[in-house]
Coordinates of C-alpha atoms in Angstrom, one line a residue:
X1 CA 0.2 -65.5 0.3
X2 CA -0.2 -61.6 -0.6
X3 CA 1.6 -59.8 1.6
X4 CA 0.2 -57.1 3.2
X5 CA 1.3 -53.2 2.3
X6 CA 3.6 -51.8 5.0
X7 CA 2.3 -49.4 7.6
X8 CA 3.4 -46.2 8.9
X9 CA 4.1 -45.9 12.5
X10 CA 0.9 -44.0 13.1
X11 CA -2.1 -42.8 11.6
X12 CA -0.9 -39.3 10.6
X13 CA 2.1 -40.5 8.9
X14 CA -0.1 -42.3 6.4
X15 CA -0.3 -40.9 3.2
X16 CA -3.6 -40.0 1.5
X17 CA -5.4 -42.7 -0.6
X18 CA -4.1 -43.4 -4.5
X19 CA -6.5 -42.4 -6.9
X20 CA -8.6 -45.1 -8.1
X21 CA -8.2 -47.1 -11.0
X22 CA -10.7 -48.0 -13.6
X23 CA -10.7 -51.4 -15.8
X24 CA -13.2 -52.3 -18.3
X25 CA -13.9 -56.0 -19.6
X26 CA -15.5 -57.6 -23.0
X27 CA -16.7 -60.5 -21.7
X28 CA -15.6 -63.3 -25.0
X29 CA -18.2 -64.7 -27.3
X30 CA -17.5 -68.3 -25.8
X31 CA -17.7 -67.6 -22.3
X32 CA -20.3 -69.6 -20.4
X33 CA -22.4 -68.6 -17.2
X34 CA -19.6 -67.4 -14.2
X35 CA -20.8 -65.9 -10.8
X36 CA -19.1 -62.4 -11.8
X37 CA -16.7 -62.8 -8.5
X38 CA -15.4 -65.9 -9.7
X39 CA -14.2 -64.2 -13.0
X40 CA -13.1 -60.9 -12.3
X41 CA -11.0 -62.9 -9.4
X42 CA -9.4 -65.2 -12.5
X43 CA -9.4 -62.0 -15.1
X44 CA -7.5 -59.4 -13.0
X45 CA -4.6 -59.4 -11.9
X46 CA -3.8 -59.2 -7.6
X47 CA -7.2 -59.7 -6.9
X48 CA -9.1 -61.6 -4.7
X49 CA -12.3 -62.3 -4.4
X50 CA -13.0 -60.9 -1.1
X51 CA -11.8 -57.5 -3.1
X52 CA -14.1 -58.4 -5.8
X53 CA -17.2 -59.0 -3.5
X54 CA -16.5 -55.8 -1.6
X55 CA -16.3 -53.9 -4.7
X56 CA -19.5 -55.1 -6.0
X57 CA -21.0 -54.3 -2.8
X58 CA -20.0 -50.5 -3.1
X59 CA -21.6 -50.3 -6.2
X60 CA -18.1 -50.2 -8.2
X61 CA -18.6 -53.6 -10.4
X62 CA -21.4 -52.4 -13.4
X63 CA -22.2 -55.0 -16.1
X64 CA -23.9 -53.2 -19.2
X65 CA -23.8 -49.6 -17.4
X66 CA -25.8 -51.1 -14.5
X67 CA -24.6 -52.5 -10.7
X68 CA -24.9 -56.2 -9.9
X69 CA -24.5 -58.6 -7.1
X70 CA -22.1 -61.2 -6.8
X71 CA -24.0 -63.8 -7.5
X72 CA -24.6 -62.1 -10.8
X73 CA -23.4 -65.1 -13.9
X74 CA -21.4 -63.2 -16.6
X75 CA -22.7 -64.2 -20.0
X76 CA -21.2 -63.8 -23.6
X77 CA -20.5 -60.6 -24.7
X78 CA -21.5 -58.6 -21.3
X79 CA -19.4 -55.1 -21.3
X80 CA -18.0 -55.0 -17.3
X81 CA -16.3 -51.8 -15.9
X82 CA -14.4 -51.5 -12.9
X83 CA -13.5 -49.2 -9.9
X84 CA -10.7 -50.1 -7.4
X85 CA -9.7 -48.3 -4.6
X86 CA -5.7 -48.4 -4.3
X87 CA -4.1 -48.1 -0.5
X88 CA -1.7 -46.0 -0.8
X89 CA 1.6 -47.3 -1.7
X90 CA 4.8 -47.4 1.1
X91 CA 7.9 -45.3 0.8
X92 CA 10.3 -46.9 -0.9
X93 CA 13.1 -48.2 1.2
X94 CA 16.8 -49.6 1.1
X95 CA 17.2 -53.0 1.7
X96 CA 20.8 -55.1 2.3
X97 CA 20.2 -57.5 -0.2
X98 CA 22.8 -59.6 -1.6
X99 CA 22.8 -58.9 -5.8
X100 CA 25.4 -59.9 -8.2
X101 CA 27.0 -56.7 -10.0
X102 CA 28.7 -58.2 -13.1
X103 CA 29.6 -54.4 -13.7
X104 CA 29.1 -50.4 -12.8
X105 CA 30.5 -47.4 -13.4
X106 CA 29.3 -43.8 -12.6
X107 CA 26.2 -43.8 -15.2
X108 CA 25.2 -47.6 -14.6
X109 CA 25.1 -51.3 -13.2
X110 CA 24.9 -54.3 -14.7
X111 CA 23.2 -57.2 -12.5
X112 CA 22.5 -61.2 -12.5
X113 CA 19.4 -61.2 -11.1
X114 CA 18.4 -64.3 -9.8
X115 CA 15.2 -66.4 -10.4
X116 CA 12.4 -65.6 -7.8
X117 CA 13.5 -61.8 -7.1
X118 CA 11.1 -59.3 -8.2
X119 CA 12.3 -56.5 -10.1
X120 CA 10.5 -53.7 -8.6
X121 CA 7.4 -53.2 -5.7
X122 CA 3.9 -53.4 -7.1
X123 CA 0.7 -54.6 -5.2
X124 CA 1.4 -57.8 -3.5
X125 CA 5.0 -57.0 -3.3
X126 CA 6.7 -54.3 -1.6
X127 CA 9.7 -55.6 -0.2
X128 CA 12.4 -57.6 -1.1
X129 CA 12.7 -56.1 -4.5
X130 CA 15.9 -55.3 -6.9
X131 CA 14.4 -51.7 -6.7
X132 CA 14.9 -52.1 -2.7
X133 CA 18.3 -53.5 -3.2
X134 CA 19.3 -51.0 -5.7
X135 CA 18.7 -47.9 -3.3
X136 CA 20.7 -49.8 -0.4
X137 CA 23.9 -50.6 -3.0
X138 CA 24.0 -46.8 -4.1
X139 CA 23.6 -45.5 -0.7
X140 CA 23.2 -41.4 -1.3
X141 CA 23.5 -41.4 -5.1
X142 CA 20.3 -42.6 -5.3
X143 CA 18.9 -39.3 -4.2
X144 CA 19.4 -38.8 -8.0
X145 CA 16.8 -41.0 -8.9
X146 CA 13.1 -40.6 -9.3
X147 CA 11.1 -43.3 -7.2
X148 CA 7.8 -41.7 -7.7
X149 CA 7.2 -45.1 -9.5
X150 CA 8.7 -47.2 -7.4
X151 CA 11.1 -48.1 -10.0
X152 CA 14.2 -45.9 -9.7
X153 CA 17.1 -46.5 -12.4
X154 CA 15.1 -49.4 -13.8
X155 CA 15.2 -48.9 -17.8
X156 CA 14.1 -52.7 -18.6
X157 CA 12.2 -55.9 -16.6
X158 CA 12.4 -59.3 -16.5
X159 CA 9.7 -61.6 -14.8
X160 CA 10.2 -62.7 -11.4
X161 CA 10.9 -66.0 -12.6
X162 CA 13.4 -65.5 -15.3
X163 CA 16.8 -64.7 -14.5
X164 CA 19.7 -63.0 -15.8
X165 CA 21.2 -59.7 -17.1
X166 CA 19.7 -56.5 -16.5
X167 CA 20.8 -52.5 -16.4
X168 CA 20.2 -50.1 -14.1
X169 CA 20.9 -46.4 -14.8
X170 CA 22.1 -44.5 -11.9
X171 CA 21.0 -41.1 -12.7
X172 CA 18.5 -40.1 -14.7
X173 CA 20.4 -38.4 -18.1
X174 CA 22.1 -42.4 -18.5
X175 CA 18.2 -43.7 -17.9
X176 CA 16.7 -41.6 -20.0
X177 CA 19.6 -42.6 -23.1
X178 CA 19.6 -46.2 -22.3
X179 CA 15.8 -46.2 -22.1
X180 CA 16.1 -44.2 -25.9
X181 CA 18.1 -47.4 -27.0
X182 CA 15.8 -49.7 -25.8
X183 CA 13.0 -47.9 -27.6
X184 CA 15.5 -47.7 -31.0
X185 CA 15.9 -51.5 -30.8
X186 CA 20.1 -50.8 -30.3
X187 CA 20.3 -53.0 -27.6
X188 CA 20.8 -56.9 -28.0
X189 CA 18.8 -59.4 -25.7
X190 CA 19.1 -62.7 -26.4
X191 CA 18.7 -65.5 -23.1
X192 CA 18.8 -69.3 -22.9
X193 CA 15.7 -71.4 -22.6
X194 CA 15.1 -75.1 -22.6
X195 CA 11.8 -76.1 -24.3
X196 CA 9.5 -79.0 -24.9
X197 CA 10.7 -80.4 -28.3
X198 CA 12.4 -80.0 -30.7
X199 CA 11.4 -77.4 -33.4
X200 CA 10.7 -78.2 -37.3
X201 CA 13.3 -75.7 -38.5
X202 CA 16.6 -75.7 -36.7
X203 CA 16.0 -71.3 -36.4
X204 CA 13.8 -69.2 -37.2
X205 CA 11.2 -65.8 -36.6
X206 CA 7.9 -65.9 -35.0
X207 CA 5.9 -62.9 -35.9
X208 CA 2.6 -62.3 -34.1
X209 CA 0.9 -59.4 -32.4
X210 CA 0.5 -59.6 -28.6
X211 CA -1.8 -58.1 -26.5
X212 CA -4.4 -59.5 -23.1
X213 CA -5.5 -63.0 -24.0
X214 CA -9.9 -62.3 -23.8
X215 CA -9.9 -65.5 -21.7
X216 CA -7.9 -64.4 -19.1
X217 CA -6.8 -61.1 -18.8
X218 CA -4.1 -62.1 -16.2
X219 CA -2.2 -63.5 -19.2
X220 CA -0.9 -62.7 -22.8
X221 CA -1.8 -64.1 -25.8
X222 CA -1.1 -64.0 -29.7
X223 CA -3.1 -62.5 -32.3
X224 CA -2.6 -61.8 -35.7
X225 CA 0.5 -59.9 -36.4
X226 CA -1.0 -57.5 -39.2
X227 CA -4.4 -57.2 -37.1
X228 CA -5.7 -54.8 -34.8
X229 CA -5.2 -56.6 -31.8
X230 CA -2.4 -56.6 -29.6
X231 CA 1.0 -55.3 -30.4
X232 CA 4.2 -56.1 -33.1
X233 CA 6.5 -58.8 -31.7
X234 CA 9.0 -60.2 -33.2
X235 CA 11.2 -63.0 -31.7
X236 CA 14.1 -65.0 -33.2
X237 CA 15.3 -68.3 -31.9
X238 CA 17.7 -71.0 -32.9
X239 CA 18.2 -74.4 -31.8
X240 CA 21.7 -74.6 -30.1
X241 CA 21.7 -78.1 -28.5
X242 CA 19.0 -80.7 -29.7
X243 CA 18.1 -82.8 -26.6
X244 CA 16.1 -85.7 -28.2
X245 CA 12.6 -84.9 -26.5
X246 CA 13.7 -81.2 -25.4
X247 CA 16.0 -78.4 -27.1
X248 CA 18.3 -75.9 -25.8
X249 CA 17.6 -72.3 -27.7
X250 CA 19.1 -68.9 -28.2
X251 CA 16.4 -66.8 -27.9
X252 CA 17.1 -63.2 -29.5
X253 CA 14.5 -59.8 -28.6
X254 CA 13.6 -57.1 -31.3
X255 CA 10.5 -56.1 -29.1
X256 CA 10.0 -56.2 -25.7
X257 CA 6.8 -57.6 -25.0
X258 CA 5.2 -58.9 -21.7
X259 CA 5.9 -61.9 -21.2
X260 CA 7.0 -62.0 -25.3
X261 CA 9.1 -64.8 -25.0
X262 CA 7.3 -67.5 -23.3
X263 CA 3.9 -66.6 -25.2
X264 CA 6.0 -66.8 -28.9
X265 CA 7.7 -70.2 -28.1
X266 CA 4.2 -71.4 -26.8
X267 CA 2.6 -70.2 -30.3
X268 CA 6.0 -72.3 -31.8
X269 CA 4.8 -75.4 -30.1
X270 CA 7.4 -75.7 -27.9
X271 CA 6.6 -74.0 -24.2
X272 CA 9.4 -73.3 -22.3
X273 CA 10.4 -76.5 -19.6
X274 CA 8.7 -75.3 -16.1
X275 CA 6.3 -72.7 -17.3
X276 CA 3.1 -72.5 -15.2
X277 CA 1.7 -69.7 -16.9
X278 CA 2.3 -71.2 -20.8
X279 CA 1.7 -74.6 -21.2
X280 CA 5.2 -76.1 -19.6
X281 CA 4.7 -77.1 -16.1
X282 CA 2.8 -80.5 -16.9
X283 CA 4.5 -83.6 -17.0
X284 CA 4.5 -85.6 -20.3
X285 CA 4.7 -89.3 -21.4
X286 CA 7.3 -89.5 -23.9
X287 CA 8.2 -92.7 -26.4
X288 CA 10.7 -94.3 -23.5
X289 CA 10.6 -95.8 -20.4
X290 CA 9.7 -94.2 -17.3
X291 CA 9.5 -91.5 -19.1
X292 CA 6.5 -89.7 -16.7
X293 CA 8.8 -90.4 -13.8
X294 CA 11.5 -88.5 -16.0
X295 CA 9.4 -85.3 -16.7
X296 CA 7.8 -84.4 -13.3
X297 CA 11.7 -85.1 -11.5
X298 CA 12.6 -82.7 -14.3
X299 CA 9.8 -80.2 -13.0
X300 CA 10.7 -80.8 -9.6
X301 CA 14.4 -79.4 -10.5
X302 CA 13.3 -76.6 -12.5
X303 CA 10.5 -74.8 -10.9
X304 CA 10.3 -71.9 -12.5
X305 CA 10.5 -71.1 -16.2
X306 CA 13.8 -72.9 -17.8
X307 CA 14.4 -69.0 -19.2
X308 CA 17.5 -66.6 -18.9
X309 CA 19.0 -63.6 -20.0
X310 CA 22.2 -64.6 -21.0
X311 CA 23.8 -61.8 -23.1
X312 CA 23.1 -57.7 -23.4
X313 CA 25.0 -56.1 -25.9
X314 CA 24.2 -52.2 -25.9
X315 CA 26.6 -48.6 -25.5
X316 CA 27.9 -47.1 -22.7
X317 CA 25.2 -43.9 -22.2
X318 CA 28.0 -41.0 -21.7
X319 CA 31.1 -42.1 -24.1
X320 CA 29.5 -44.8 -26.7
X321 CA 31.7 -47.2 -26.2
X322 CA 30.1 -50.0 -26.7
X323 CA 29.3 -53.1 -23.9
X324 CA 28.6 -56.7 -23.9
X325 CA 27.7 -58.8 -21.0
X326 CA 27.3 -62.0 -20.6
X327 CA 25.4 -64.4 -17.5
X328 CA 26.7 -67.9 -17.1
X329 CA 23.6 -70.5 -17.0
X330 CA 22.1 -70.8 -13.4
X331 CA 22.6 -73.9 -11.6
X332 CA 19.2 -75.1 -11.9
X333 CA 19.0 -74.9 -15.5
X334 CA 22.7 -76.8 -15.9
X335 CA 21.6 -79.6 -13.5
X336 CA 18.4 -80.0 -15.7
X337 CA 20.3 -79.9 -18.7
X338 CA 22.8 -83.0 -17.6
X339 CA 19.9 -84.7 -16.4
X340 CA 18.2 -84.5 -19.8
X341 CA 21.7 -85.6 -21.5
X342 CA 22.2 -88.2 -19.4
X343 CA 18.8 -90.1 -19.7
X344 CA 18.6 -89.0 -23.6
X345 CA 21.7 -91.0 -23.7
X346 CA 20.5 -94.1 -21.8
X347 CA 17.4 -94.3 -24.1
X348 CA 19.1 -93.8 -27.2
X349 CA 21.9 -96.6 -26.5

């Protein structure tokens, strides 16, 4: 359930409204009939429809330059634009939450997030955030950062759902040179997942572009990598353990795409185990016994994407030395993996 933004004491504590926000939409080519509150509710992100039918009734909803109701059907090719109105967002505050800090030292911090924690307050999610965490852990240092975003010291992301290695600059001259080597492609990502399958080739590079998919806007899709569409992405992966029906991958970064990982291995084939969002949170009939039983316990286990960020290899902002990290596996992913070798065995003998 969305969670509510926090409120201020009293009314004259509350801050003045955010300035709204504007999306537009190019309704696809293939798209049959939709009431219009139906789709904008699958299309954008954080929205519901009771948000959707209030804008429309305030006039804020126009399809082809002109106002509709919500009962209005979107039909192929229909140009939609958008107004929200944004509640203002809370201050950001400290929170004692446990993190793990494989490292710091007086320009940074280096953290195993866990799966499920977000990494820092948006719409929907204001507490409970690494960002919140961050600000308790640094106490009166963190005046130094900037939290006008909500995202202070924050130079990279991962999804909620994937865990692993991440920095966090703790004033803003190591942010803004850590950020400069993210942008340079200097810093070396490379995480763990467990797919479905096994690929062709035992490594490999998937090129593509990357950009909204025009079916739903909520998540990302591939398009050519020489086209218009989208942005460069460029993933490398090798197979490190083949598992029979499932494989075990490095998974190395040169762009840092949303969501660039789980979208590349779906264009592969081979969606990562556990993955609502891309294709890998069904469960399969594969050539053995039982083997339906098999896959959904497997889901059961891993309930989130089977991805993390294993290893971060990058220099230390002030003197250069250089730093690498590394995350051992989480114990949901290493009890999937020995329940996948065990029954792979059993099948095989």
């Amino acid at each position: 359930m969305q969670k509510e933004p926090l409120k201020t004491e009293s009314p004259e504590e509350l801050q003045p409204e955010a300035a709204p926000k504007t999306m537009t939409l190019d309704v696809s080519k293939v798209q049959t009939p939709m009431r219009i509150d139906r789709y904008l509710t699958q299309q954008v992100e954080n929205m519901t429809r009771n948000k959707v039918q209030a804008a429309i009734e305030e006039g804020r909803v126009l399809v082809n330059g002109k106002p509709v109701k919500s009962n209005y059907r979107v039909k192929s090719c229909d140009h939609i634009h958008l107004t929200f109105l944004r509640p203002p967002a809370p201050e950001l505050a400290p929170e004692d939450i446990p993190i793990t800090i494989l490292y710091e030292d007086d320009d940074l911090m280096v953290i195993d997030k866990e799966a499920g924690m977000v990494v820092h307050p948006a719409f929907g999610n204001w507490t409970g955030t690494l960002a919140n965490a961050i600000l308790h852990h640094l106490g009166k240092d963190a005046d130094e950062l900037d939290k006008t975003e909500m995202r202070p010291g924050i130079v990279h992301r991962l999804d909620k759902d994937t865990s692993g290695l991440i920095i966090i600059a703790k004033n803003p001259t190591a942010l803004h040179k850590l950020a400069r080597q993210f942008a340079n492609r200097q810093v070396e990502k490379v995480y763990k997942a467990i797919v479905w399958g096994v690929p062709k080739a035992e490594s490999g590079t998937i090129k593509t572009n990357i950009g909204r998919s025009h079916k739903n806007r909520k998540v990302m899709a591939n398009f050519p990598y020489e086209g218009a569409e989208g942005k460069h992405a460029i993933t490398d992966y090798q197979v490190v353990e083949d598992l029979g029906y499932f494989s075990l991958m490095d998974v190395t970064l040169h762009t840092g795409r949303t969501h660039q990982i789980r979208v590349h291995l779906q264009h592969l084939g081979h969606s990562i185990l556990g993955d609502e969002t891309y294709g890998g949170a069904t469960p399969r009939t594969l050539p053995f016994s039982k083997s339906e039983p098999f896959t959904r316990n497997l889901l059961e286990l891993m309930s989130r994407q089977a991805l993390h960020a294993q290893t971060l290899r990058f220099r230390q902002p002030t003197t250069g030395e250089p730093l690498s990290f590394s995350a051992p596996l989480p114990e949901d992913m290493e009890l999937v993996l020995e329940k996948i070798r065990t029954v792979m065995t059993a099948s095989q003998s």
